[in-house]
Amino acid sequence: MTNEKNNKNNIVRFPNLNGRLLEKGMDSLKSKKYDESLSCFEQLLHADPMHAQGNLGLVLSLVELGRLHEAKQRCDRMLKEGIGEYYDVLQIYLSILVQLSEYITVVSVIEAVLEEQKIPADKAETFYQLLQFSRKVIEQEGVPEVKKDPELPTTPPASPDFQALKEMLASDQADSQWMAVQQLKRLGPDMIIPMFESFLIDEKKHPAVKSLILQYLKENQVDKIVKVEKYGQLTEVDIANLTDLNENHFYNEVKTLIKDELEQENPSLLEIALAVWKDYSLALYPFSPTPENKILWFEATVMAANILCGMEEEMDPEDEELQRAVKVLVELERFYMQT
């Protein structure tokens, strides 16, 4: 019995298991392997139920798998138990409620938050627009959600819910734009392509949301050439011939530099850096970064990954190019974390 107990005490756990599960889960999530990401996050939460990123990853996996009610319950628990960044979790929770067409709950939650506390400036406009949108939908008796109707004409009627989505799409807030695109996709390509085309050439609109639209057009096999503006560059894109990011030579060169630098030295940071570089490349796609300097973007990506992990980074104050690159990477990744 004593030997048995000693043997149990001498078990060596797999080093940094939680960190490895988180890395694998996030990688699977980004690769759209949602069953795999769900499994990783479930294992992580079995060991650490309060793990903020693990809980968030689990919610996102459930959403992608269409298990919205489970995702809603998990978000509700996170909010009540203070797991994760409150307003980021709240925003995801509200988006799930919208997908479930639970507009009355959306209104009551936002109104309660407005009564009890002050919403941060960067979140306020999105929440107010969502509140307005949900109220308008509720006002329409018998219209629980925005649905595609085969009998509807190509030009949809100016119903309050549709108008609210158009207003959200026209907003200067990237969060509102992202949420509007997610909801408008329900209407089908014929009804929303003209709006999306206008969005793609608007220099004030967020490049990551434009990538979401391009992905949607590609997945729906839209045979069309569209104009796209991103970061001051304008080009025509043939949707049918859009190639995969992994075929982009410059993207792969920088990715190799990141791997060579961090694979042995810091594997945890490696996964974050690769995610940062991929997210930026996707947001910029089909363009390449300017300037097309692989060393610059390699250094900026590693620095951005460190900053996102809470580490301080010292940069040459005279190297404005590097500072700009790091800033755009960090801001974009924080946007992705909130959507």
Short mmCIF file of C-alpha atoms in Angstrom, two decimals:
data_model
loop_
_atom_site.label_atom_id
_atom_site.label_comp_id
_atom_site.label_asym_id
_atom_site.label_seq_id
_atom_site.Cartn_x
_atom_site.Cartn_y
_atom_site.Cartn_z
CA MET A 1 0.00 0.00 0.00
CA THR A 2 2.86 2.34 0.90
CA ASN A 3 4.66 1.53 -2.33
CA GLU A 4 1.46 2.19 -4.26
CA LYS A 5 1.12 5.61 -2.61
CA ASN A 6 4.75 6.45 -3.29
CA ASN A 7 4.33 5.48 -6.92
CA LYS A 8 1.37 7.83 -7.26
CA ASN A 9 3.31 10.67 -5.65
CA ASN A 10 6.20 10.06 -8.03
CA ILE A 11 4.10 10.45 -11.19
CA VAL A 12 5.71 13.13 -13.37
CA ARG A 13 3.09 15.19 -15.17
CA PHE A 14 3.64 16.18 -18.79
CA PRO A 15 5.54 19.49 -18.59
CA ASN A 16 3.41 22.58 -19.25
CA LEU A 17 0.44 20.43 -20.27
CA ASN A 18 -2.05 23.28 -19.90
CA GLY A 19 0.07 25.54 -22.09
CA ARG A 20 0.37 22.88 -24.76
CA LEU A 21 -3.36 22.17 -24.72
CA LEU A 22 -4.06 25.90 -25.09
CA GLU A 23 -1.63 26.20 -28.01
CA LYS A 24 -3.04 23.17 -29.78
CA GLY A 25 -6.61 24.31 -29.13
CA MET A 26 -6.01 27.80 -30.55
CA ASP A 27 -4.16 26.37 -33.54
CA SER A 28 -7.02 23.93 -34.24
CA LEU A 29 -9.55 26.74 -33.88
CA LYS A 30 -7.73 28.90 -36.41
CA SER A 31 -7.42 25.87 -38.75
CA LYS A 32 -11.20 25.32 -38.45
CA LYS A 33 -10.73 21.91 -36.79
CA TYR A 34 -13.46 22.66 -34.31
CA ASP A 35 -13.97 19.16 -32.88
CA GLU A 36 -10.25 19.01 -32.16
CA SER A 37 -10.15 22.47 -30.57
CA LEU A 38 -13.17 21.60 -28.42
CA SER A 39 -11.43 18.47 -27.14
CA CYS A 40 -8.28 20.43 -26.25
CA PHE A 41 -10.17 23.12 -24.35
CA GLU A 42 -12.29 20.54 -22.51
CA GLN A 43 -9.12 18.78 -21.34
CA LEU A 44 -7.60 22.11 -20.28
CA LEU A 45 -10.70 23.09 -18.28
CA HIS A 46 -10.81 19.68 -16.61
CA ALA A 47 -7.45 20.58 -15.06
CA ASP A 48 -8.15 24.31 -14.61
CA PRO A 49 -11.89 25.20 -14.71
CA MET A 50 -11.22 28.94 -14.26
CA HIS A 51 -8.74 29.24 -17.14
CA ALA A 52 -9.90 32.39 -19.01
CA GLN A 53 -8.51 31.60 -22.47
CA GLY A 54 -9.57 27.98 -22.17
CA ASN A 55 -13.16 28.96 -21.39
CA LEU A 56 -13.20 31.47 -24.24
CA GLY A 57 -11.75 28.92 -26.66
CA LEU A 58 -14.40 26.42 -25.61
CA VAL A 59 -17.15 28.97 -26.26
CA LEU A 60 -15.80 29.82 -29.71
CA SER A 61 -15.49 26.12 -30.59
CA LEU A 62 -19.09 25.47 -29.53
CA VAL A 63 -20.29 28.43 -31.59
CA GLU A 64 -18.48 27.20 -34.69
CA LEU A 65 -19.96 23.73 -34.18
CA GLY A 66 -23.44 25.24 -34.00
CA ARG A 67 -23.91 24.33 -30.34
CA LEU A 68 -25.14 27.79 -29.47
CA HIS A 69 -27.16 26.94 -26.37
CA GLU A 70 -24.11 25.31 -24.75
CA ALA A 71 -21.97 28.30 -25.72
CA LYS A 72 -24.56 30.62 -24.22
CA GLN A 73 -24.57 28.70 -20.91
CA ARG A 74 -20.77 28.76 -20.75
CA CYS A 75 -20.67 32.53 -21.41
CA ASP A 76 -23.32 33.11 -18.77
CA ARG A 77 -21.22 31.21 -16.25
CA MET A 78 -18.08 33.15 -17.22
CA LEU A 79 -19.86 36.46 -16.64
CA LYS A 80 -21.25 35.38 -13.27
CA GLU A 81 -17.96 33.92 -12.03
CA GLY A 82 -15.74 36.70 -13.39
CA ILE A 83 -13.80 34.48 -15.80
CA GLY A 84 -12.00 36.43 -18.52
CA GLU A 85 -12.21 40.09 -19.55
CA TYR A 86 -15.79 41.05 -18.69
CA TYR A 87 -16.67 43.22 -21.70
CA ASP A 88 -15.03 40.88 -24.20
CA VAL A 89 -17.03 37.94 -22.81
CA LEU A 90 -20.18 40.08 -22.74
CA GLN A 91 -19.75 40.99 -26.39
CA ILE A 92 -19.45 37.32 -27.39
CA TYR A 93 -22.44 36.47 -25.17
CA LEU A 94 -24.56 39.11 -26.90
CA SER A 95 -23.55 37.92 -30.35
CA ILE A 96 -24.65 34.38 -29.39
CA LEU A 97 -27.99 35.72 -28.18
CA VAL A 98 -28.46 37.48 -31.52
CA GLN A 99 -27.73 34.24 -33.39
CA LEU A 100 -30.33 32.53 -31.20
CA SER A 101 -32.76 35.40 -31.96
CA GLU A 102 -33.12 36.10 -28.22
CA TYR A 103 -33.50 39.83 -28.75
CA ILE A 104 -35.52 40.44 -25.58
CA THR A 105 -32.64 39.02 -23.55
CA VAL A 106 -30.17 41.16 -25.50
CA VAL A 107 -32.13 44.30 -24.60
CA SER A 108 -32.50 43.37 -20.92
CA VAL A 109 -28.79 42.51 -20.56
CA ILE A 110 -27.55 45.72 -22.21
CA GLU A 111 -30.02 47.88 -20.28
CA ALA A 112 -28.92 46.27 -17.01
CA VAL A 113 -25.25 46.91 -17.83
CA LEU A 114 -26.00 50.53 -18.73
CA GLU A 115 -27.78 51.03 -15.42
CA GLU A 116 -25.08 49.45 -13.26
CA GLN A 117 -21.83 50.59 -14.84
CA LYS A 118 -20.18 52.75 -17.41
CA ILE A 119 -19.32 50.94 -20.65
CA PRO A 120 -15.79 51.63 -21.98
CA ALA A 121 -15.71 54.11 -24.86
CA ASP A 122 -14.39 51.54 -27.35
CA LYS A 123 -17.36 49.23 -26.63
CA ALA A 124 -20.14 51.78 -26.10
CA GLU A 125 -21.12 52.43 -29.72
CA THR A 126 -21.32 48.72 -30.54
CA PHE A 127 -23.53 48.03 -27.52
CA TYR A 128 -25.81 50.99 -28.23
CA GLN A 129 -26.23 49.95 -31.86
CA LEU A 130 -26.97 46.38 -30.85
CA LEU A 131 -29.51 47.66 -28.34
CA GLN A 132 -31.19 49.76 -31.02
CA PHE A 133 -31.16 46.86 -33.48
CA SER A 134 -32.71 44.42 -30.99
CA ARG A 135 -35.43 46.89 -29.99
CA LYS A 136 -36.41 47.38 -33.62
CA VAL A 137 -36.62 43.64 -34.22
CA ILE A 138 -38.80 43.21 -31.12
CA GLU A 139 -41.12 45.94 -32.40
CA GLN A 140 -41.82 43.83 -35.47
CA GLU A 141 -44.41 41.32 -34.35
CA GLY A 142 -43.72 37.85 -35.65
CA VAL A 143 -40.23 38.66 -36.92
CA PRO A 144 -37.87 36.82 -34.53
CA GLU A 145 -34.83 36.90 -36.79
CA VAL A 146 -33.49 38.03 -40.16
CA LYS A 147 -34.08 35.14 -42.56
CA LYS A 148 -33.64 34.56 -46.23
CA ASP A 149 -37.02 34.14 -47.93
CA PRO A 150 -36.96 32.65 -51.45
CA GLU A 151 -39.95 34.84 -52.34
CA LEU A 152 -38.20 38.07 -51.43
CA PRO A 153 -37.07 40.30 -54.33
CA THR A 154 -33.38 40.95 -54.99
CA THR A 155 -33.72 44.36 -53.36
CA PRO A 156 -34.98 43.71 -49.83
CA PRO A 157 -37.62 45.94 -48.23
CA ALA A 158 -36.40 48.58 -45.81
CA SER A 159 -37.59 46.70 -42.73
CA PRO A 160 -36.43 48.04 -39.35
CA ASP A 161 -34.16 45.05 -38.66
CA PHE A 162 -32.56 45.21 -42.10
CA GLN A 163 -32.12 48.97 -41.77
CA ALA A 164 -30.46 48.50 -38.38
CA LEU A 165 -28.00 46.01 -39.88
CA LYS A 166 -27.21 48.46 -42.69
CA GLU A 167 -26.53 51.14 -40.08
CA MET A 168 -24.25 48.79 -38.16
CA LEU A 169 -22.38 47.95 -41.38
CA ALA A 170 -21.97 51.68 -42.09
CA SER A 171 -20.65 52.31 -38.58
CA ASP A 172 -17.09 53.45 -37.93
CA GLN A 173 -16.82 50.77 -35.21
CA ALA A 174 -15.18 47.57 -36.48
CA ASP A 175 -17.05 45.46 -33.91
CA SER A 176 -20.39 46.66 -35.31
CA GLN A 177 -19.25 46.04 -38.88
CA TRP A 178 -18.18 42.49 -38.01
CA MET A 179 -21.46 41.70 -36.27
CA ALA A 180 -23.50 43.16 -39.15
CA VAL A 181 -21.67 41.02 -41.73
CA GLN A 182 -22.26 37.90 -39.63
CA GLN A 183 -26.00 38.64 -39.55
CA LEU A 184 -26.34 39.82 -43.16
CA LYS A 185 -24.81 36.57 -44.42
CA ARG A 186 -28.13 34.90 -43.57
CA LEU A 187 -29.81 36.78 -46.40
CA GLY A 188 -27.84 35.06 -49.15
CA PRO A 189 -25.43 36.44 -51.79
CA ASP A 190 -27.98 37.95 -54.20
CA MET A 191 -29.35 40.28 -51.57
CA ILE A 192 -26.15 41.52 -49.97
CA ILE A 193 -23.41 41.51 -52.64
CA PRO A 194 -24.01 45.17 -53.66
CA MET A 195 -23.63 46.29 -50.03
CA PHE A 196 -20.53 44.16 -49.57
CA GLU A 197 -18.98 45.52 -52.77
CA SER A 198 -19.41 49.09 -51.50
CA PHE A 199 -17.92 48.07 -48.16
CA LEU A 200 -14.84 46.50 -49.82
CA ILE A 201 -13.81 49.78 -51.49
CA ASP A 202 -14.48 52.01 -48.48
CA GLU A 203 -11.09 53.05 -47.06
CA LYS A 204 -12.65 53.71 -43.64
CA LYS A 205 -13.82 50.13 -43.16
CA HIS A 206 -11.80 47.58 -41.21
CA PRO A 207 -9.56 45.33 -43.38
CA ALA A 208 -10.28 42.23 -41.25
CA VAL A 209 -14.03 42.64 -41.88
CA LYS A 210 -13.27 42.96 -45.60
CA SER A 211 -11.42 39.64 -45.39
CA LEU A 212 -14.50 38.11 -43.76
CA ILE A 213 -16.55 39.30 -46.75
CA LEU A 214 -14.03 37.95 -49.28
CA GLN A 215 -14.05 34.61 -47.48
CA TYR A 216 -17.86 34.56 -47.60
CA LEU A 217 -17.88 35.34 -51.35
CA LYS A 218 -15.30 32.62 -51.99
CA GLU A 219 -17.17 30.01 -49.92
CA ASN A 220 -20.39 30.81 -51.80
CA GLN A 221 -18.59 30.46 -55.15
CA VAL A 222 -19.50 33.96 -56.27
CA ASP A 223 -18.15 34.31 -59.82
CA LYS A 224 -17.38 38.00 -59.76
CA ILE A 225 -14.51 40.49 -59.97
CA VAL A 226 -14.64 42.99 -57.09
CA LYS A 227 -12.57 46.00 -56.14
CA VAL A 228 -10.86 45.84 -52.74
CA GLU A 229 -9.14 48.62 -50.77
CA LYS A 230 -6.89 47.81 -47.83
CA TYR A 231 -4.31 49.96 -46.08
CA GLY A 232 -4.29 52.51 -48.91
CA GLN A 233 -3.98 49.95 -51.71
CA LEU A 234 -6.73 49.33 -54.27
CA THR A 235 -6.98 46.36 -56.62
CA GLU A 236 -9.43 44.17 -58.49
CA VAL A 237 -9.92 40.64 -57.16
CA ASP A 238 -11.35 37.71 -59.10
CA ILE A 239 -13.17 35.80 -56.36
CA ALA A 240 -13.08 32.52 -58.28
CA ASN A 241 -9.27 32.70 -58.55
CA LEU A 242 -8.49 33.76 -54.98
CA THR A 243 -5.63 31.54 -53.81
CA ASP A 244 -5.00 30.25 -50.32
CA LEU A 245 -2.82 32.31 -47.99
CA ASN A 246 -0.48 29.35 -47.51
CA GLU A 247 0.53 29.69 -51.16
CA ASN A 248 1.80 33.23 -50.59
CA HIS A 249 5.61 33.30 -50.83
CA PHE A 250 6.22 36.33 -48.60
CA TYR A 251 3.87 35.03 -45.90
CA ASN A 252 5.78 31.72 -45.81
CA GLU A 253 9.19 33.42 -45.71
CA VAL A 254 8.32 35.41 -42.58
CA LYS A 255 6.64 32.36 -41.05
CA THR A 256 9.88 30.38 -41.52
CA LEU A 257 11.92 33.12 -39.83
CA ILE A 258 9.56 33.09 -36.84
CA LYS A 259 9.78 29.30 -36.54
CA ASP A 260 13.57 29.28 -36.81
CA GLU A 261 13.86 31.88 -34.06
CA LEU A 262 11.33 30.53 -31.54
CA GLU A 263 10.77 26.82 -32.17
CA GLN A 264 13.46 25.68 -29.74
CA GLU A 265 13.91 28.81 -27.65
CA ASN A 266 10.28 29.64 -26.82
CA PRO A 267 7.61 27.27 -28.24
CA SER A 268 4.79 28.96 -26.30
CA LEU A 269 5.59 32.35 -27.82
CA LEU A 270 5.99 30.67 -31.22
CA GLU A 271 2.30 29.76 -31.41
CA ILE A 272 1.23 33.28 -30.48
CA ALA A 273 3.65 34.88 -32.96
CA LEU A 274 2.47 32.59 -35.77
CA ALA A 275 -1.15 33.47 -34.97
CA VAL A 276 -0.34 37.21 -34.98
CA TRP A 277 1.42 36.96 -38.34
CA LYS A 278 -1.35 34.83 -39.88
CA ASP A 279 -4.12 37.14 -38.63
CA TYR A 280 -2.39 40.22 -40.06
CA SER A 281 -1.66 38.48 -43.37
CA LEU A 282 -5.30 37.41 -43.63
CA ALA A 283 -6.51 40.92 -42.84
CA LEU A 284 -4.20 42.35 -45.52
CA TYR A 285 -4.87 39.61 -48.07
CA PRO A 286 -4.69 39.65 -51.10
CA PHE A 287 -2.04 42.36 -50.62
CA SER A 288 1.43 41.90 -49.16
CA PRO A 289 2.72 44.08 -46.30
CA THR A 290 4.36 47.40 -47.08
CA PRO A 291 7.32 47.59 -47.09
CA GLU A 292 7.87 44.02 -48.27
CA ASN A 293 10.75 43.51 -45.85
CA LYS A 294 10.71 40.06 -44.27
CA ILE A 295 13.18 40.96 -41.49
CA LEU A 296 11.08 43.96 -40.46
CA TRP A 297 7.86 41.92 -40.24
CA PHE A 298 9.60 39.04 -38.49
CA GLU A 299 10.95 41.37 -35.78
CA ALA A 300 7.64 43.24 -35.49
CA THR A 301 5.66 40.01 -35.13
CA VAL A 302 7.86 38.64 -32.33
CA MET A 303 7.70 41.99 -30.52
CA ALA A 304 3.91 42.14 -30.92
CA ALA A 305 3.57 38.60 -29.54
CA ASN A 306 5.62 39.60 -26.49
CA ILE A 307 3.50 42.71 -25.92
CA LEU A 308 0.28 40.68 -26.18
CA CYS A 309 1.70 38.33 -23.53
CA GLY A 310 2.18 41.29 -21.20
CA MET A 311 5.94 41.67 -21.66
CA GLU A 312 7.61 45.00 -22.20
CA GLU A 313 9.45 45.56 -25.46
CA GLU A 314 12.12 48.20 -25.97
CA MET A 315 12.27 49.64 -29.46
CA ASP A 316 14.63 52.10 -31.03
CA PRO A 317 12.68 55.40 -30.84
CA GLU A 318 14.12 56.38 -34.20
CA ASP A 319 12.93 53.21 -35.94
CA GLU A 320 9.50 54.54 -36.86
CA GLU A 321 8.92 51.81 -39.44
CA LEU A 322 9.26 49.06 -36.83
CA GLN A 323 7.09 50.98 -34.34
CA ARG A 324 4.33 51.35 -36.93
CA ALA A 325 4.49 47.66 -37.82
CA VAL A 326 4.29 46.54 -34.18
CA LYS A 327 1.39 48.91 -33.51
CA VAL A 328 -0.70 47.64 -36.43
CA LEU A 329 -0.06 44.00 -35.47
CA VAL A 330 -1.01 44.51 -31.81
CA GLU A 331 -4.13 46.54 -32.62
CA LEU A 332 -5.33 43.99 -35.16
CA GLU A 333 -4.80 41.03 -32.84
CA ARG A 334 -6.67 42.78 -30.03
CA PHE A 335 -9.53 43.35 -32.47
CA TYR A 336 -9.62 39.63 -33.30
CA MET A 337 -9.65 38.79 -29.59
CA GLN A 338 -12.80 40.91 -29.16
CA THR A 339 -14.77 39.49 -32.11
#
